[in-house]
PDB file of C-alpha atoms in Angstrom:
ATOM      1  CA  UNK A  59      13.258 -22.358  44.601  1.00  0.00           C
ATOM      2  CA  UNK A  60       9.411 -22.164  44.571  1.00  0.00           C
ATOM      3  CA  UNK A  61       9.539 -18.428  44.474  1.00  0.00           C
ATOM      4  CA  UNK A  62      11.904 -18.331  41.210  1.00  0.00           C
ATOM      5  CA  UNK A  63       9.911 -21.039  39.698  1.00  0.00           C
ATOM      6  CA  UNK A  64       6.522 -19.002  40.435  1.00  0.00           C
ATOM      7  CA  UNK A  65       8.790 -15.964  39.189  1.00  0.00           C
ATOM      8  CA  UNK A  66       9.325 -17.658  35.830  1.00  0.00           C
ATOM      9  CA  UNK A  67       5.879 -18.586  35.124  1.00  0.00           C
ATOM     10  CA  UNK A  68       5.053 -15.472  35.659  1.00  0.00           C
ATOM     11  CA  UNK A  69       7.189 -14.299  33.310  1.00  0.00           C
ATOM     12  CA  UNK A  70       6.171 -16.426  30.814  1.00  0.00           C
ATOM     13  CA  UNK A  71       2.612 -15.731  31.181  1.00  0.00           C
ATOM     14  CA  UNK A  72       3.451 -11.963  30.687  1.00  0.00           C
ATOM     15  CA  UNK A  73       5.170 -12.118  27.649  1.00  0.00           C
ATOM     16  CA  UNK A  74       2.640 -14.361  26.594  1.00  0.00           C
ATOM     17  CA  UNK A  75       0.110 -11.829  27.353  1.00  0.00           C
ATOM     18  CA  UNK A  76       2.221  -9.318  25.447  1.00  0.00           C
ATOM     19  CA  UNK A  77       2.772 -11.290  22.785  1.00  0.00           C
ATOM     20  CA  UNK A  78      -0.574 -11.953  22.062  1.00  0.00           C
ATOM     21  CA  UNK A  79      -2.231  -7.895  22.546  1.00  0.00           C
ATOM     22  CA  UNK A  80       1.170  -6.892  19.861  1.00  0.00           C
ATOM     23  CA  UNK A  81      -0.318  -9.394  17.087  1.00  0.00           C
ATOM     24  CA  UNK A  82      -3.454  -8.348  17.862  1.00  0.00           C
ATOM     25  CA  UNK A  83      -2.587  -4.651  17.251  1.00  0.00           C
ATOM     26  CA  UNK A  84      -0.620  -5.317  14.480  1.00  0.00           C
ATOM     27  CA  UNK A  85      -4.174  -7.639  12.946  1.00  0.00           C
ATOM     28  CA  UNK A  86      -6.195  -4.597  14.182  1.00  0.00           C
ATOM     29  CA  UNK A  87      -3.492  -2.254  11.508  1.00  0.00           C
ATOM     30  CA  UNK A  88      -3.421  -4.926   8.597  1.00  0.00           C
ATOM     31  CA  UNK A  89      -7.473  -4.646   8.341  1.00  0.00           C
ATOM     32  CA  UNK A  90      -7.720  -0.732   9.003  1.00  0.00           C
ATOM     33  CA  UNK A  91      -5.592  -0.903   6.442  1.00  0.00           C
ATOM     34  CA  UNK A  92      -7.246  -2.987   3.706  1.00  0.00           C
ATOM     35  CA  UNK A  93     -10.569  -1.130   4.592  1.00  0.00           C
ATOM     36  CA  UNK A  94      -8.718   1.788   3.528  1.00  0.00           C
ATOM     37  CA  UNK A  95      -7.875   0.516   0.299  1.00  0.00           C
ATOM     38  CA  UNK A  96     -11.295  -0.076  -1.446  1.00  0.00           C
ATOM     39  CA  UNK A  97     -12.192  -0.894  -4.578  1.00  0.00           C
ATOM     40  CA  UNK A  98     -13.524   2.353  -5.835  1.00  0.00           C
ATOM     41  CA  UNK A  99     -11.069   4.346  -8.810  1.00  0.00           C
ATOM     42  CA  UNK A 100      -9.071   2.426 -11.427  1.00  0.00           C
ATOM     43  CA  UNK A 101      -5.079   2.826 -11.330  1.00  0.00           C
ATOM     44  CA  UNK A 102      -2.969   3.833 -13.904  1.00  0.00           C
ATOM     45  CA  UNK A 103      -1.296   1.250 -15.647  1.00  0.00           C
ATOM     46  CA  UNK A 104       1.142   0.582 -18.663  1.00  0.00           C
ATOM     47  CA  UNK A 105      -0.482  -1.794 -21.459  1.00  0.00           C
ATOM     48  CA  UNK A 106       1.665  -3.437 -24.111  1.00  0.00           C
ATOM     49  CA  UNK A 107       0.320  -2.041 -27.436  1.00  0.00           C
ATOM     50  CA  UNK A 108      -0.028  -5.383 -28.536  1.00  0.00           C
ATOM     51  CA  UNK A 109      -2.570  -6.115 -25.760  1.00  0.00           C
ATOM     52  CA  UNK A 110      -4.272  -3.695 -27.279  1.00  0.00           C
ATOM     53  CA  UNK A 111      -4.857  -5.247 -30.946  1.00  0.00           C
ATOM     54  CA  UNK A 112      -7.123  -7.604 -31.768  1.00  0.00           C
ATOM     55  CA  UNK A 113      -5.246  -8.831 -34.753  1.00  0.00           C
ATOM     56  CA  UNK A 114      -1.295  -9.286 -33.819  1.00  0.00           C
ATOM     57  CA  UNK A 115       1.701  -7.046 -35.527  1.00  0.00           C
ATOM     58  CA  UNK A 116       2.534  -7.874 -38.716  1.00  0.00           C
ATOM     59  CA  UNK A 117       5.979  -9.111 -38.970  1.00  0.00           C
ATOM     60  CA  UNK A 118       7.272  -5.819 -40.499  1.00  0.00           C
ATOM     61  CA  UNK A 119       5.439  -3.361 -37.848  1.00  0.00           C
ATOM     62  CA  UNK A 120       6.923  -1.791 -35.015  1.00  0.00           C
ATOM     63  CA  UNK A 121       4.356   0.526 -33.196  1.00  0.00           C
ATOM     64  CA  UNK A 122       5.916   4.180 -30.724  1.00  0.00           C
ATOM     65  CA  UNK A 123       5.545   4.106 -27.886  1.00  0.00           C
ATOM     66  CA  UNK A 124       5.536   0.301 -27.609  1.00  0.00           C
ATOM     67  CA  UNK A 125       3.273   1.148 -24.660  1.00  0.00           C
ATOM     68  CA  UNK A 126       0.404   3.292 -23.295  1.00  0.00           C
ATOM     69  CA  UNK A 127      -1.298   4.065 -19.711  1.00  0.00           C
ATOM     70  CA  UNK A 128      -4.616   3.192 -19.342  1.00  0.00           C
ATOM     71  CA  UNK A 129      -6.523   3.476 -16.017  1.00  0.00           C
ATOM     72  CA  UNK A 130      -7.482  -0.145 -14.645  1.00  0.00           C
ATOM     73  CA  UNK A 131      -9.664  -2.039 -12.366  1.00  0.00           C
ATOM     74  CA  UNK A 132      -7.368  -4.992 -11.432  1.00  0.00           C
ATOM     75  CA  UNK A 133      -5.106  -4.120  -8.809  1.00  0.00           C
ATOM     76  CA  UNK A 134      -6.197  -1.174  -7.166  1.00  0.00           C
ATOM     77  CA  UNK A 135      -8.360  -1.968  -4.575  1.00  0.00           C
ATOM     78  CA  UNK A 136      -9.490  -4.368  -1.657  1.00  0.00           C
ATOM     79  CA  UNK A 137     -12.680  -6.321  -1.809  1.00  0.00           C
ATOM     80  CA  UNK A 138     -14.158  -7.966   1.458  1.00  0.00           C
ATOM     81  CA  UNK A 139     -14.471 -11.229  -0.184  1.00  0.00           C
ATOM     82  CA  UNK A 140     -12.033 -13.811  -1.304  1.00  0.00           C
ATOM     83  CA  UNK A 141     -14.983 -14.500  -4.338  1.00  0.00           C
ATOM     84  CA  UNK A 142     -14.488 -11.317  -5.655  1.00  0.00           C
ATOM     85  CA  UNK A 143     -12.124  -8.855  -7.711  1.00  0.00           C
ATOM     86  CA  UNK A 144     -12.126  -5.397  -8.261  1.00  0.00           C
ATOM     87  CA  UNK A 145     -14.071  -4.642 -11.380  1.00  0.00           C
ATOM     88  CA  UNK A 146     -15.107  -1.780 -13.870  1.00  0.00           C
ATOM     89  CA  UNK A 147     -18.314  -0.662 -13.455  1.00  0.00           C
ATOM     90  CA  UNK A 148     -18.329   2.541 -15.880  1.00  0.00           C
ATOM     91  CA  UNK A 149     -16.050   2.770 -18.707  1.00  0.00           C
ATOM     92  CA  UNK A 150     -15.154   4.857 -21.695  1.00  0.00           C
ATOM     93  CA  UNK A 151     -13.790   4.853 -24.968  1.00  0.00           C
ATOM     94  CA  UNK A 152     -10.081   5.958 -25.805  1.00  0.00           C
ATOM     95  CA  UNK A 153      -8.859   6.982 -29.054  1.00  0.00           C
ATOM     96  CA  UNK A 154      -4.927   6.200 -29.026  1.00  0.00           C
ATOM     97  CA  UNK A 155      -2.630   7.281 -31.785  1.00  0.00           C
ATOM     98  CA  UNK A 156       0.727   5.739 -32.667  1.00  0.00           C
ATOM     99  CA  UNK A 157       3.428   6.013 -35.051  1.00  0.00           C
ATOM    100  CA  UNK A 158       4.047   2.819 -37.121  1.00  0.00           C
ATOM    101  CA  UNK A 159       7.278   2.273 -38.715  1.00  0.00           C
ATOM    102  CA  UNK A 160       8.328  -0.678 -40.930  1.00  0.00           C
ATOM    103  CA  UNK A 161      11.410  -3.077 -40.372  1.00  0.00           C
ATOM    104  CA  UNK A 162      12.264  -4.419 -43.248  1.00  0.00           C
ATOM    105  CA  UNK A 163      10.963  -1.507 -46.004  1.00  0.00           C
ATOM    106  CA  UNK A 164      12.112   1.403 -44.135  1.00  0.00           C
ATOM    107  CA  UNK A 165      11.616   3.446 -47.478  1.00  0.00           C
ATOM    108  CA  UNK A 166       7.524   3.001 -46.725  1.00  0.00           C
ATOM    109  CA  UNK A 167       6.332   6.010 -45.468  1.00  0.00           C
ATOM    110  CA  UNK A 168       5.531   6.220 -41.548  1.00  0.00           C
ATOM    111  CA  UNK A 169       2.181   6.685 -40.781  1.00  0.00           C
ATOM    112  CA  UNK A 170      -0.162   7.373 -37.646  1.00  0.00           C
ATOM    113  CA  UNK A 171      -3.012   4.295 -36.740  1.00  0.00           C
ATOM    114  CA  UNK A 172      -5.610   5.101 -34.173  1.00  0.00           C
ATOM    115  CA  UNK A 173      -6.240   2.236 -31.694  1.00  0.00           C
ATOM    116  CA  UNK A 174      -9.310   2.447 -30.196  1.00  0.00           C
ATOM    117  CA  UNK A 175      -9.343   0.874 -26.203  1.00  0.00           C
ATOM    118  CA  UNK A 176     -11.420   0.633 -23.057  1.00  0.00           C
ATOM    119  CA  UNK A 177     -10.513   2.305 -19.896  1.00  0.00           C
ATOM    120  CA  UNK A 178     -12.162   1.574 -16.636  1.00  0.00           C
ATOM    121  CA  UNK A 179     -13.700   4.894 -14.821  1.00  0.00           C
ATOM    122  CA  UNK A 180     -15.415   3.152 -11.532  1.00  0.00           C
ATOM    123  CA  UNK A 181     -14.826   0.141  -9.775  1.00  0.00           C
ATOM    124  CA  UNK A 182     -16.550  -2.385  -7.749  1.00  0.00           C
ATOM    125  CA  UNK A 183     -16.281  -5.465  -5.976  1.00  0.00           C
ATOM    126  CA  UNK A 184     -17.941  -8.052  -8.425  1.00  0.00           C
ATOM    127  CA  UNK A 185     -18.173 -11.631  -8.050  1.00  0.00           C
ATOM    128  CA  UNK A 186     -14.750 -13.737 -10.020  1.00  0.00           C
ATOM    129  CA  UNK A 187     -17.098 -14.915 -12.957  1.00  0.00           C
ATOM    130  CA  UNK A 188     -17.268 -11.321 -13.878  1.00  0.00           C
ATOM    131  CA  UNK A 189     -13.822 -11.013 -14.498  1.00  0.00           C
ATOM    132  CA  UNK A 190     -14.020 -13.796 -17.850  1.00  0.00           C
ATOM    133  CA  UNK A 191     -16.828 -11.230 -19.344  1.00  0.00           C
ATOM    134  CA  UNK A 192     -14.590  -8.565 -18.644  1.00  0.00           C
ATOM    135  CA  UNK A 193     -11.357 -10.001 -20.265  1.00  0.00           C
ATOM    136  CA  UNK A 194     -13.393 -10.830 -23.840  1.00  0.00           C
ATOM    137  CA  UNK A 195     -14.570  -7.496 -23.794  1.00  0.00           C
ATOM    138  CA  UNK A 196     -11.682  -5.826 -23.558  1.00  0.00           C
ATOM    139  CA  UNK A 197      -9.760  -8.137 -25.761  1.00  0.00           C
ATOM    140  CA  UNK A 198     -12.210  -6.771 -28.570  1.00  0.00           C
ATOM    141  CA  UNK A 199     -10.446  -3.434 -29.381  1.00  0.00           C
ATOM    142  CA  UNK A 200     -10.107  -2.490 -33.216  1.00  0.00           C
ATOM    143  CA  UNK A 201      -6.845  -0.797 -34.600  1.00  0.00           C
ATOM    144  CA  UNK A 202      -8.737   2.072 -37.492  1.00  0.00           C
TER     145      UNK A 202
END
């Protein structure tokens, strides 16, 4: 009885053991991981047309494509600290061109408007009270 007791505990203390190198193998992964995901080069991503505009549609505007793809920060990388986001630091101008179509006169005449927007070339970890400078900036595109 003392020998299958012993046996057990044993056991136990193997799967234990086990248990514990497996998670640590699988924490070892997670962070190889994340280091391989740096903040570095923005993402594609699709922005709403209207995020785009500083002053909103008018009621009898519909702008094609509704969308566009813009490289950003947000998103596409890791950064080391829980105090920070992924951030441009290098960005250009864009010069976008849509169709706009009317609603409710559809015997105006279509025409093309050039929206002029921000996309993000390099990023970097930067500390979270970055990001609030960031977001006024890029909320001050014009439509031409």
């Amino acid at each position: 009885m003392k020998i299958l007791l012993l046996l057990v505990i044993c056991i136990q203390f193997a799967l234990i053991v086990i248990g514990r190198h497996h998670r640590d193998s699988d924490f070892l992964s997670h962070v190889q991981l994340v280091h391989q995901f740096q903040c570095l080069s923005p993402q594609p991503r699709a922005i709403s047309v209207e995020d785009l505009l500083t002053v909103g549609l008018g009621s009898d505007e519909v702008f094609y494509p509704a969308f566009t793809v813009l490289t950003r920060c947000v998103g596409s990388g890791c950064c080391p600290d829980s105090n920070q986001i992924c951030a441009p630091i290098e960005t250009r101008n864009v010069s976008l061109v849509f169709m706009v179509r009317h609603r409710i006169d559809q015997q105006r005449d279509r025409h093309h408007e050039v929206i002029h927007a921000l996309e993000h070339v390099k990023c970097a970890c930067m500390n979270k009270i970055y990001e609030d400078l960031q977001v006024s900036e890029e909320k001050g595109l014009k439509k031409q």
